[in-house]
PDB file of C-alpha atoms in Angstrom:
ATOM      1  CA  UNK A   1      76.327  93.778 132.732  1.00 75.00           C
ATOM      2  CA  UNK A   2      75.143  93.563 136.354  1.00 82.00           C
ATOM      3  CA  UNK A   3      75.911  89.849 136.637  1.00 85.00           C
ATOM      4  CA  UNK A   4      75.769  89.819 140.434  1.00 88.00           C
ATOM      5  CA  UNK A   5      72.278  91.285 140.507  1.00 89.00           C
ATOM      6  CA  UNK A   6      71.127  88.887 137.794  1.00 87.00           C
ATOM      7  CA  UNK A   7      72.490  85.848 139.633  1.00 88.00           C
ATOM      8  CA  UNK A   8      70.977  87.013 142.921  1.00 90.00           C
ATOM      9  CA  UNK A   9      67.550  87.401 141.351  1.00 89.00           C
ATOM     10  CA  UNK A  10      67.803  83.970 139.744  1.00 88.00           C
ATOM     11  CA  UNK A  11      68.764  82.468 143.107  1.00 88.00           C
ATOM     12  CA  UNK A  12      65.764  84.128 144.768  1.00 89.00           C
ATOM     13  CA  UNK A  13      63.439  83.047 141.967  1.00 88.00           C
ATOM     14  CA  UNK A  14      64.341  79.383 142.166  1.00 87.00           C
ATOM     15  CA  UNK A  15      64.410  79.459 145.992  1.00 86.00           C
ATOM     16  CA  UNK A  16      60.971  81.080 146.299  1.00 87.00           C
ATOM     17  CA  UNK A  17      59.244  79.012 143.633  1.00 85.00           C
ATOM     18  CA  UNK A  18      60.846  75.805 144.863  1.00 82.00           C
ATOM     19  CA  UNK A  19      58.666  76.017 147.947  1.00 82.00           C
ATOM     20  CA  UNK A  20      55.569  75.188 145.868  1.00 88.00           C
ATOM     21  CA  UNK A  21      57.116  72.678 143.435  1.00 85.00           C
ATOM     22  CA  UNK A  22      56.035  71.282 141.091  1.00 90.00           C
ATOM     23  CA  UNK A  23      53.405  74.010 140.853  1.00 89.00           C
ATOM     24  CA  UNK A  24      54.038  77.712 140.430  1.00 88.00           C
ATOM     25  CA  UNK A  25      52.068  80.517 142.046  1.00 88.00           C
ATOM     26  CA  UNK A  26      51.493  83.865 140.378  1.00 87.00           C
ATOM     27  CA  UNK A  27      52.819  85.927 143.304  1.00 86.00           C
ATOM     28  CA  UNK A  28      55.483  85.281 145.944  1.00 85.00           C
ATOM     29  CA  UNK A  29      56.493  87.478 148.833  1.00 85.00           C
ATOM     30  CA  UNK A  30      60.041  88.650 149.400  1.00 84.00           C
ATOM     31  CA  UNK A  31      60.728  85.627 151.597  1.00 82.00           C
ATOM     32  CA  UNK A  32      58.910  83.210 149.308  1.00 83.00           C
ATOM     33  CA  UNK A  33      55.595  83.317 151.165  1.00 83.00           C
ATOM     34  CA  UNK A  34      52.481  82.599 149.075  1.00 83.00           C
ATOM     35  CA  UNK A  35      49.662  83.828 151.317  1.00 83.00           C
ATOM     36  CA  UNK A  36      49.282  87.507 150.438  1.00 83.00           C
ATOM     37  CA  UNK A  37      45.633  88.230 151.238  1.00 86.00           C
ATOM     38  CA  UNK A  38      44.322  91.425 149.683  1.00 88.00           C
ATOM     39  CA  UNK A  39      42.909  94.029 152.085  1.00 91.00           C
ATOM     40  CA  UNK A  40      41.506  97.448 151.167  1.00 92.00           C
ATOM     41  CA  UNK A  41      42.550 100.355 153.427  1.00 93.00           C
ATOM     42  CA  UNK A  42      39.510 102.700 153.253  1.00 92.00           C
ATOM     43  CA  UNK A  43      41.104 105.387 155.454  1.00 94.00           C
ATOM     44  CA  UNK A  44      43.664 106.145 152.721  1.00 93.00           C
ATOM     45  CA  UNK A  45      42.550 108.146 149.701  1.00 88.00           C
ATOM     46  CA  UNK A  46      45.347 107.243 147.322  1.00 83.00           C
ATOM     47  CA  UNK A  47      47.225 109.396 144.835  1.00 78.00           C
ATOM     48  CA  UNK A  48      45.062 112.414 143.898  1.00 79.00           C
ATOM     49  CA  UNK A  49      42.161 110.686 145.650  1.00 81.00           C
ATOM     50  CA  UNK A  50      42.268 107.724 143.270  1.00 75.00           C
ATOM     51  CA  UNK A  51      41.613 104.661 145.376  1.00 77.00           C
ATOM     52  CA  UNK A  52      41.375 102.036 146.528  1.00 82.00           C
ATOM     53  CA  UNK A  53      44.635 101.580 148.425  1.00 87.00           C
ATOM     54  CA  UNK A  54      45.342  97.891 148.954  1.00 87.00           C
ATOM     55  CA  UNK A  55      47.738  95.713 150.898  1.00 87.00           C
ATOM     56  CA  UNK A  56      48.427  92.259 149.501  1.00 84.00           C
ATOM     57  CA  UNK A  57      47.230  90.975 146.148  1.00 82.00           C
ATOM     58  CA  UNK A  58      44.177  88.860 145.324  1.00 80.00           C
ATOM     59  CA  UNK A  59      46.105  87.474 142.350  1.00 80.00           C
ATOM     60  CA  UNK A  60      48.091  85.385 144.840  1.00 78.00           C
ATOM     61  CA  UNK A  61      45.105  83.038 144.944  1.00 79.00           C
ATOM     62  CA  UNK A  62      44.712  82.873 141.163  1.00 85.00           C
ATOM     63  CA  UNK A  63      45.923  80.252 138.710  1.00 87.00           C
ATOM     64  CA  UNK A  64      48.174  81.736 136.019  1.00 92.00           C
ATOM     65  CA  UNK A  65      49.843  79.222 133.722  1.00 95.00           C
ATOM     66  CA  UNK A  66      52.024  81.810 132.009  1.00 95.00           C
ATOM     67  CA  UNK A  67      54.350  81.749 135.020  1.00 94.00           C
ATOM     68  CA  UNK A  68      55.827  78.410 133.892  1.00 95.00           C
ATOM     69  CA  UNK A  69      57.147  80.058 130.769  1.00 95.00           C
ATOM     70  CA  UNK A  70      58.354  83.100 132.662  1.00 93.00           C
ATOM     71  CA  UNK A  71      60.434  81.173 135.218  1.00 92.00           C
ATOM     72  CA  UNK A  72      61.988  78.810 132.667  1.00 93.00           C
ATOM     73  CA  UNK A  73      62.630  81.648 130.200  1.00 93.00           C
ATOM     74  CA  UNK A  74      64.336  83.691 132.915  1.00 90.00           C
ATOM     75  CA  UNK A  75      66.609  80.775 133.732  1.00 90.00           C
ATOM     76  CA  UNK A  76      67.504  80.363 130.055  1.00 90.00           C
ATOM     77  CA  UNK A  77      68.457  84.032 129.834  1.00 87.00           C
ATOM     78  CA  UNK A  78      70.613  83.789 132.949  1.00 88.00           C
ATOM     79  CA  UNK A  79      72.433  80.719 131.640  1.00 88.00           C
ATOM     80  CA  UNK A  80      73.004  82.406 128.275  1.00 85.00           C
ATOM     81  CA  UNK A  81      74.834  85.158 130.150  1.00 83.00           C
ATOM     82  CA  UNK A  82      77.117  82.706 131.919  1.00 83.00           C
ATOM     83  CA  UNK A  83      75.013  81.576 134.863  1.00 82.00           C
ATOM     84  CA  UNK A  84      75.161  78.086 136.306  1.00 83.00           C
ATOM     85  CA  UNK A  85      72.663  75.377 137.141  1.00 84.00           C
ATOM     86  CA  UNK A  86      73.187  72.822 139.897  1.00 87.00           C
ATOM     87  CA  UNK A  87      71.574  69.396 140.047  1.00 90.00           C
ATOM     88  CA  UNK A  88      68.775  70.539 142.374  1.00 89.00           C
ATOM     89  CA  UNK A  89      67.894  73.498 140.139  1.00 89.00           C
ATOM     90  CA  UNK A  90      67.922  71.232 137.085  1.00 90.00           C
ATOM     91  CA  UNK A  91      65.402  68.943 138.810  1.00 91.00           C
ATOM     92  CA  UNK A  92      63.277  71.934 139.782  1.00 91.00           C
ATOM     93  CA  UNK A  93      63.117  73.165 136.174  1.00 92.00           C
ATOM     94  CA  UNK A  94      62.284  69.648 135.016  1.00 93.00           C
ATOM     95  CA  UNK A  95      59.415  69.603 137.521  1.00 93.00           C
ATOM     96  CA  UNK A  96      58.097  72.926 136.200  1.00 93.00           C
ATOM     97  CA  UNK A  97      58.343  71.725 132.613  1.00 94.00           C
ATOM     98  CA  UNK A  98      56.421  68.550 133.447  1.00 94.00           C
ATOM     99  CA  UNK A  99      53.790  70.636 135.253  1.00 95.00           C
ATOM    100  CA  UNK A 100      53.360  72.741 132.106  1.00 96.00           C
ATOM    101  CA  UNK A 101      52.887  69.533 130.104  1.00 96.00           C
ATOM    102  CA  UNK A 102      50.050  68.527 132.414  1.00 95.00           C
ATOM    103  CA  UNK A 103      48.392  71.904 132.943  1.00 96.00           C
ATOM    104  CA  UNK A 104      48.387  73.751 129.628  1.00 96.00           C
ATOM    105  CA  UNK A 105      45.010  72.358 128.557  1.00 96.00           C
ATOM    106  CA  UNK A 106      43.303  73.820 131.633  1.00 96.00           C
ATOM    107  CA  UNK A 107      41.819  77.357 131.839  1.00 96.00           C
ATOM    108  CA  UNK A 108      43.399  80.044 134.014  1.00 95.00           C
ATOM    109  CA  UNK A 109      43.189  83.737 134.953  1.00 93.00           C
ATOM    110  CA  UNK A 110      46.057  84.794 132.711  1.00 92.00           C
ATOM    111  CA  UNK A 111      48.615  87.591 132.637  1.00 93.00           C
ATOM    112  CA  UNK A 112      46.012  90.305 133.269  1.00 91.00           C
ATOM    113  CA  UNK A 113      44.722  88.631 136.443  1.00 87.00           C
ATOM    114  CA  UNK A 114      41.106  88.722 135.311  1.00 84.00           C
ATOM    115  CA  UNK A 115      38.551  88.685 138.104  1.00 85.00           C
ATOM    116  CA  UNK A 116      36.228  86.393 136.210  1.00 87.00           C
ATOM    117  CA  UNK A 117      36.046  82.586 136.060  1.00 92.00           C
ATOM    118  CA  UNK A 118      39.139  80.987 134.482  1.00 93.00           C
ATOM    119  CA  UNK A 119      39.190  80.735 130.688  1.00 95.00           C
ATOM    120  CA  UNK A 120      41.530  79.600 127.927  1.00 97.00           C
ATOM    121  CA  UNK A 121      43.784  82.627 127.519  1.00 97.00           C
ATOM    122  CA  UNK A 122      45.901  82.626 124.366  1.00 97.00           C
ATOM    123  CA  UNK A 123      48.881  84.242 126.098  1.00 97.00           C
ATOM    124  CA  UNK A 124      48.859  81.552 128.790  1.00 97.00           C
ATOM    125  CA  UNK A 125      48.980  78.851 126.114  1.00 98.00           C
ATOM    126  CA  UNK A 126      51.799  80.768 124.412  1.00 98.00           C
ATOM    127  CA  UNK A 127      53.820  80.862 127.634  1.00 97.00           C
ATOM    128  CA  UNK A 128      53.289  77.144 128.212  1.00 97.00           C
ATOM    129  CA  UNK A 129      54.600  76.584 124.679  1.00 98.00           C
ATOM    130  CA  UNK A 130      57.566  78.787 125.625  1.00 97.00           C
ATOM    131  CA  UNK A 131      58.187  76.756 128.786  1.00 96.00           C
ATOM    132  CA  UNK A 132      58.338  73.508 126.828  1.00 97.00           C
ATOM    133  CA  UNK A 133      60.359  74.997 123.989  1.00 96.00           C
ATOM    134  CA  UNK A 134      62.984  76.350 126.404  1.00 95.00           C
ATOM    135  CA  UNK A 135      63.140  73.116 128.373  1.00 94.00           C
ATOM    136  CA  UNK A 136      64.151  71.396 125.141  1.00 94.00           C
ATOM    137  CA  UNK A 137      66.691  74.149 124.452  1.00 92.00           C
ATOM    138  CA  UNK A 138      68.067  73.977 127.990  1.00 91.00           C
ATOM    139  CA  UNK A 139      68.568  70.236 127.760  1.00 91.00           C
ATOM    140  CA  UNK A 140      71.039  70.574 124.876  1.00 89.00           C
ATOM    141  CA  UNK A 141      73.533  72.379 127.151  1.00 86.00           C
ATOM    142  CA  UNK A 142      72.313  71.549 130.648  1.00 88.00           C
ATOM    143  CA  UNK A 143      70.783  68.045 130.684  1.00 88.00           C
ATOM    144  CA  UNK A 144      67.497  67.867 132.578  1.00 90.00           C
ATOM    145  CA  UNK A 145      65.912  64.753 134.103  1.00 91.00           C
ATOM    146  CA  UNK A 146      62.848  64.867 131.874  1.00 91.00           C
ATOM    147  CA  UNK A 147      61.040  62.812 129.218  1.00 92.00           C
ATOM    148  CA  UNK A 148      62.106  64.772 126.137  1.00 92.00           C
ATOM    149  CA  UNK A 149      59.747  62.923 123.802  1.00 93.00           C
ATOM    150  CA  UNK A 150      56.771  63.847 125.981  1.00 95.00           C
ATOM    151  CA  UNK A 151      57.856  67.492 126.178  1.00 94.00           C
ATOM    152  CA  UNK A 152      58.347  67.704 122.403  1.00 96.00           C
ATOM    153  CA  UNK A 153      54.923  66.176 121.716  1.00 96.00           C
ATOM    154  CA  UNK A 154      53.211  68.518 124.169  1.00 97.00           C
ATOM    155  CA  UNK A 155      54.977  71.536 122.690  1.00 97.00           C
ATOM    156  CA  UNK A 156      53.570  70.705 119.262  1.00 97.00           C
ATOM    157  CA  UNK A 157      50.148  70.029 120.770  1.00 97.00           C
ATOM    158  CA  UNK A 158      50.115  73.497 122.344  1.00 97.00           C
ATOM    159  CA  UNK A 159      50.987  75.071 118.988  1.00 97.00           C
ATOM    160  CA  UNK A 160      48.222  73.157 117.222  1.00 97.00           C
ATOM    161  CA  UNK A 161      45.766  74.258 119.908  1.00 97.00           C
ATOM    162  CA  UNK A 162      46.734  77.937 119.598  1.00 98.00           C
ATOM    163  CA  UNK A 163      46.477  77.856 115.818  1.00 97.00           C
ATOM    164  CA  UNK A 164      43.074  76.176 115.995  1.00 97.00           C
ATOM    165  CA  UNK A 165      41.511  78.196 118.801  1.00 97.00           C
ATOM    166  CA  UNK A 166      43.658  81.275 119.487  1.00 96.00           C
ATOM    167  CA  UNK A 167      43.415  82.402 115.871  1.00 97.00           C
ATOM    168  CA  UNK A 168      39.982  83.801 114.935  1.00 97.00           C
ATOM    169  CA  UNK A 169      39.512  83.668 111.145  1.00 96.00           C
ATOM    170  CA  UNK A 170      36.417  85.884 111.281  1.00 95.00           C
ATOM    171  CA  UNK A 171      38.507  88.859 112.471  1.00 95.00           C
ATOM    172  CA  UNK A 172      41.796  87.656 110.977  1.00 95.00           C
ATOM    173  CA  UNK A 173      43.776  87.867 114.192  1.00 97.00           C
ATOM    174  CA  UNK A 174      45.055  86.021 117.222  1.00 97.00           C
ATOM    175  CA  UNK A 175      42.661  86.934 120.033  1.00 97.00           C
ATOM    176  CA  UNK A 176      42.832  87.256 123.794  1.00 95.00           C
ATOM    177  CA  UNK A 177      41.020  84.049 124.699  1.00 95.00           C
ATOM    178  CA  UNK A 178      39.480  81.107 122.937  1.00 96.00           C
ATOM    179  CA  UNK A 179      36.060  81.660 121.428  1.00 93.00           C
ATOM    180  CA  UNK A 180      36.309  85.459 121.481  1.00 94.00           C
ATOM    181  CA  UNK A 181      36.901  88.142 118.866  1.00 94.00           C
ATOM    182  CA  UNK A 182      38.620  90.419 121.374  1.00 93.00           C
ATOM    183  CA  UNK A 183      42.011  91.880 120.588  1.00 94.00           C
ATOM    184  CA  UNK A 184      44.601  91.582 123.345  1.00 95.00           C
ATOM    185  CA  UNK A 185      48.076  93.106 123.238  1.00 96.00           C
ATOM    186  CA  UNK A 186      49.631  90.151 125.089  1.00 96.00           C
ATOM    187  CA  UNK A 187      49.718  88.224 121.792  1.00 97.00           C
ATOM    188  CA  UNK A 188      52.190  90.815 120.497  1.00 97.00           C
ATOM    189  CA  UNK A 189      54.802  88.804 122.415  1.00 96.00           C
ATOM    190  CA  UNK A 190      54.544  85.891 119.972  1.00 97.00           C
ATOM    191  CA  UNK A 191      57.488  86.963 117.756  1.00 95.00           C
ATOM    192  CA  UNK A 192      59.705  87.921 120.697  1.00 94.00           C
ATOM    193  CA  UNK A 193      59.226  84.490 122.231  1.00 95.00           C
ATOM    194  CA  UNK A 194      60.090  82.717 119.000  1.00 94.00           C
ATOM    195  CA  UNK A 195      56.630  81.279 118.435  1.00 96.00           C
ATOM    196  CA  UNK A 196      56.175  82.943 115.049  1.00 95.00           C
ATOM    197  CA  UNK A 197      58.129  85.232 112.749  1.00 93.00           C
ATOM    198  CA  UNK A 198      57.022  88.843 113.028  1.00 93.00           C
ATOM    199  CA  UNK A 199      56.595  89.025 109.241  1.00 94.00           C
ATOM    200  CA  UNK A 200      54.279  86.013 109.094  1.00 96.00           C
ATOM    201  CA  UNK A 201      50.902  86.957 107.520  1.00 96.00           C
ATOM    202  CA  UNK A 202      49.028  85.981 110.684  1.00 97.00           C
ATOM    203  CA  UNK A 203      51.245  88.209 112.818  1.00 96.00           C
ATOM    204  CA  UNK A 204      50.993  91.129 110.405  1.00 96.00           C
ATOM    205  CA  UNK A 205      47.215  90.797 110.448  1.00 97.00           C
ATOM    206  CA  UNK A 206      47.182  90.582 114.247  1.00 97.00           C
ATOM    207  CA  UNK A 207      49.225  93.774 114.673  1.00 97.00           C
ATOM    208  CA  UNK A 208      46.904  95.608 112.290  1.00 96.00           C
ATOM    209  CA  UNK A 209      43.807  94.323 114.098  1.00 97.00           C
ATOM    210  CA  UNK A 210      45.174  95.424 117.463  1.00 97.00           C
ATOM    211  CA  UNK A 211      46.081  98.863 116.131  1.00 96.00           C
ATOM    212  CA  UNK A 212      42.634  99.190 114.600  1.00 95.00           C
ATOM    213  CA  UNK A 213      40.600  98.103 117.630  1.00 94.00           C
ATOM    214  CA  UNK A 214      42.624  99.079 120.712  1.00 94.00           C
ATOM    215  CA  UNK A 215      44.165 102.390 119.632  1.00 92.00           C
ATOM    216  CA  UNK A 216      43.166 105.608 121.391  1.00 91.00           C
ATOM    217  CA  UNK A 217      44.794 108.683 119.878  1.00 90.00           C
ATOM    218  CA  UNK A 218      47.582 106.510 118.524  1.00 91.00           C
ATOM    219  CA  UNK A 219      48.307 104.645 121.786  1.00 93.00           C
ATOM    220  CA  UNK A 220      47.072 101.241 122.891  1.00 93.00           C
ATOM    221  CA  UNK A 221      44.811  99.886 125.587  1.00 92.00           C
ATOM    222  CA  UNK A 222      45.868  96.419 126.693  1.00 92.00           C
ATOM    223  CA  UNK A 223      42.453  94.902 125.830  1.00 91.00           C
ATOM    224  CA  UNK A 224      38.900  96.176 125.134  1.00 89.00           C
ATOM    225  CA  UNK A 225      37.601  98.618 127.729  1.00 80.00           C
ATOM    226  CA  UNK A 226      34.831  97.504 130.073  1.00 70.00           C
ATOM    227  CA  UNK A 227      34.402  94.983 132.861  1.00 63.00           C
ATOM    228  CA  UNK A 228      33.103  92.298 130.495  1.00 76.00           C
ATOM    229  CA  UNK A 229      36.731  91.470 129.614  1.00 80.00           C
ATOM    230  CA  UNK A 230      38.384  91.471 133.026  1.00 79.00           C
ATOM    231  CA  UNK A 231      35.557  91.651 135.558  1.00 78.00           C
ATOM    232  CA  UNK A 232      36.853  94.928 137.025  1.00 77.00           C
ATOM    233  CA  UNK A 233      34.400  97.870 136.998  1.00 74.00           C
ATOM    234  CA  UNK A 234      35.542 101.096 135.386  1.00 73.00           C
ATOM    235  CA  UNK A 235      37.559 101.984 132.348  1.00 75.00           C
ATOM    236  CA  UNK A 236      41.205 101.443 131.509  1.00 81.00           C
ATOM    237  CA  UNK A 237      43.991 103.889 130.873  1.00 86.00           C
ATOM    238  CA  UNK A 238      46.674 103.328 128.257  1.00 90.00           C
ATOM    239  CA  UNK A 239      48.938 100.483 129.356  1.00 92.00           C
ATOM    240  CA  UNK A 240      52.532 101.406 128.600  1.00 94.00           C
ATOM    241  CA  UNK A 241      54.238  98.039 128.220  1.00 95.00           C
ATOM    242  CA  UNK A 242      51.673  97.013 125.599  1.00 95.00           C
ATOM    243  CA  UNK A 243      52.744  99.955 123.484  1.00 96.00           C
ATOM    244  CA  UNK A 244      56.401  98.976 123.829  1.00 97.00           C
ATOM    245  CA  UNK A 245      55.446  95.441 122.736  1.00 97.00           C
ATOM    246  CA  UNK A 246      53.901  97.014 119.664  1.00 96.00           C
ATOM    247  CA  UNK A 247      57.159  98.873 118.924  1.00 97.00           C
ATOM    248  CA  UNK A 248      58.936  95.524 119.110  1.00 95.00           C
ATOM    249  CA  UNK A 249      56.496  93.898 116.656  1.00 95.00           C
ATOM    250  CA  UNK A 250      56.616  96.796 114.217  1.00 96.00           C
ATOM    251  CA  UNK A 251      60.419  96.714 114.250  1.00 95.00           C
ATOM    252  CA  UNK A 252      60.420  92.983 113.516  1.00 94.00           C
ATOM    253  CA  UNK A 253      58.075  93.593 110.604  1.00 94.00           C
ATOM    254  CA  UNK A 254      60.385  96.203 109.117  1.00 92.00           C
ATOM    255  CA  UNK A 255      57.907  98.999 109.829  1.00 94.00           C
ATOM    256  CA  UNK A 256      60.657 101.146 111.298  1.00 95.00           C
ATOM    257  CA  UNK A 257      59.071 104.538 110.676  1.00 94.00           C
ATOM    258  CA  UNK A 258      55.940 103.539 112.618  1.00 95.00           C
ATOM    259  CA  UNK A 259      58.033 101.865 115.299  1.00 96.00           C
ATOM    260  CA  UNK A 260      60.240 104.923 115.811  1.00 95.00           C
ATOM    261  CA  UNK A 261      57.286 107.314 115.922  1.00 96.00           C
ATOM    262  CA  UNK A 262      55.542 105.246 118.591  1.00 96.00           C
ATOM    263  CA  UNK A 263      58.757 104.765 120.575  1.00 97.00           C
ATOM    264  CA  UNK A 264      59.546 108.489 120.666  1.00 96.00           C
ATOM    265  CA  UNK A 265      56.020 109.285 121.759  1.00 95.00           C
ATOM    266  CA  UNK A 266      56.225 106.734 124.558  1.00 96.00           C
ATOM    267  CA  UNK A 267      59.513 108.177 125.779  1.00 95.00           C
ATOM    268  CA  UNK A 268      57.781 111.541 126.114  1.00 93.00           C
ATOM    269  CA  UNK A 269      55.377 110.003 128.655  1.00 93.00           C
ATOM    270  CA  UNK A 270      58.107 109.448 131.239  1.00 93.00           C
ATOM    271  CA  UNK A 271      58.278 111.853 134.174  1.00 91.00           C
ATOM    272  CA  UNK A 272      61.054 114.512 134.392  1.00 90.00           C
ATOM    273  CA  UNK A 273      63.598 111.999 135.723  1.00 92.00           C
ATOM    274  CA  UNK A 274      62.764 109.352 133.123  1.00 92.00           C
ATOM    275  CA  UNK A 275      60.511 107.074 135.147  1.00 95.00           C
ATOM    276  CA  UNK A 276      57.403 105.388 133.760  1.00 94.00           C
ATOM    277  CA  UNK A 277      54.174 104.500 135.496  1.00 91.00           C
ATOM    278  CA  UNK A 278      52.115 101.425 134.719  1.00 93.00           C
ATOM    279  CA  UNK A 279      49.547 103.419 132.748  1.00 89.00           C
ATOM    280  CA  UNK A 280      49.045 106.858 131.275  1.00 88.00           C
ATOM    281  CA  UNK A 281      45.896 108.988 131.184  1.00 87.00           C
ATOM    282  CA  UNK A 282      45.456 111.016 128.012  1.00 85.00           C
ATOM    283  CA  UNK A 283      42.495 112.823 129.581  1.00 82.00           C
ATOM    284  CA  UNK A 284      44.571 114.088 132.513  1.00 81.00           C
ATOM    285  CA  UNK A 285      47.970 114.105 130.821  1.00 83.00           C
ATOM    286  CA  UNK A 286      49.644 112.291 133.706  1.00 84.00           C
ATOM    287  CA  UNK A 287      50.903 108.860 134.800  1.00 86.00           C
ATOM    288  CA  UNK A 288      48.444 106.480 136.416  1.00 82.00           C
ATOM    289  CA  UNK A 289      48.567 103.148 138.229  1.00 83.00           C
ATOM    290  CA  UNK A 290      51.635 101.667 139.889  1.00 84.00           C
ATOM    291  CA  UNK A 291      54.623 103.996 139.902  1.00 87.00           C
ATOM    292  CA  UNK A 292      57.382 103.473 139.096  1.00 90.00           C
ATOM    293  CA  UNK A 293      56.532 100.296 137.212  1.00 92.00           C
ATOM    294  CA  UNK A 294      59.253  97.779 136.315  1.00 93.00           C
ATOM    295  CA  UNK A 295      56.998  96.272 133.635  1.00 92.00           C
ATOM    296  CA  UNK A 296      57.024  99.541 131.678  1.00 95.00           C
ATOM    297  CA  UNK A 297      60.791  99.981 131.944  1.00 96.00           C
ATOM    298  CA  UNK A 298      61.454  96.427 130.778  1.00 94.00           C
ATOM    299  CA  UNK A 299      59.217  97.159 127.799  1.00 95.00           C
ATOM    300  CA  UNK A 300      61.162 100.313 126.989  1.00 95.00           C
ATOM    301  CA  UNK A 301      64.491  98.463 127.067  1.00 94.00           C
ATOM    302  CA  UNK A 302      63.341  95.540 124.941  1.00 93.00           C
ATOM    303  CA  UNK A 303      61.700  97.881 122.412  1.00 95.00           C
ATOM    304  CA  UNK A 304      64.920  99.887 122.114  1.00 96.00           C
ATOM    305  CA  UNK A 305      66.924  96.702 121.534  1.00 94.00           C
ATOM    306  CA  UNK A 306      64.459  95.514 118.897  1.00 94.00           C
ATOM    307  CA  UNK A 307      64.709  98.834 117.071  1.00 94.00           C
ATOM    308  CA  UNK A 308      68.503  98.787 117.166  1.00 94.00           C
ATOM    309  CA  UNK A 309      68.692  95.238 115.845  1.00 92.00           C
ATOM    310  CA  UNK A 310      66.153  95.899 113.103  1.00 92.00           C
ATOM    311  CA  UNK A 311      68.114  98.946 111.988  1.00 90.00           C
ATOM    312  CA  UNK A 312      71.260  96.809 111.776  1.00 88.00           C
ATOM    313  CA  UNK A 313      69.363  94.358 109.611  1.00 83.00           C
ATOM    314  CA  UNK A 314      69.735  91.470 112.021  1.00 76.00           C
ATOM    315  CA  UNK A 315      67.568  88.519 111.125  1.00 65.00           C
ATOM    316  CA  UNK A 316      66.224  85.769 113.328  1.00 54.00           C
ATOM    317  CA  UNK A 317      63.031  85.160 115.238  1.00 50.00           C
ATOM    318  CA  UNK A 318      64.366  85.317 118.784  1.00 53.00           C
ATOM    319  CA  UNK A 319      66.058  88.510 120.014  1.00 49.00           C
TER     320      UNK A 319
END
């Protein structure tokens, strides 16, 4: 219900990203700046001696195609809640949609900001599909200056590509990137984004594969441990938002007992005032990574909404 905050964020988002139109960067500064060079501060030890402490973010120089879906999806949500779109913003969104049409076939670094050469990440393709799908939806209520036939054809081309290359029949699951057998929790967003029904056999199989291969004591890693997946030395802790995504998927599949059990366990990992970190260490029994982490809290909210709607028996792919 915080409409003012929502509108202010939307205004900032379109102002900041407009500076790089028609392309989107992965990271913008508070004032819309895009040069955010990463520097390690060796004189600082970090929380409990866990370094390194950094200023800036190397991801600012990466290519991440999922951002096209994120910006357009955010605008759709704002308009659904009564927001407005002026002629300049409509043109900006059209530019982003056309960029997604051109770029989705190219490799990128993806949502997890891998520090390896770009590859064809399934989640990035999914978010480009989302960008094009929402552009078509937006146009029905807020006409955009865009070639709708082209957008519709590209949307279907992205889907065909994901089904051909993002699905690995040998493991019976959608996988993290094309040509791999690696599970990746980012594909758990497929039902939430309206790409596929949560009860579809491929989605059921994917959830089971992820639970089977990424679970540690009943909680999920975001992808297989080890630097061969992301290029970052060292192991991973449990990534909280991925577990909330799993709650969402389980709820959509009608697996409410499993969904509730996981949700209650995740709530117990908050600190005494209810705040979540980015990750959680089972070995140390404490939060790890960025703290507090908005990503984790968004996951908690969306998982709670999915559970509530599933309990009410609400149908429909997109919640």
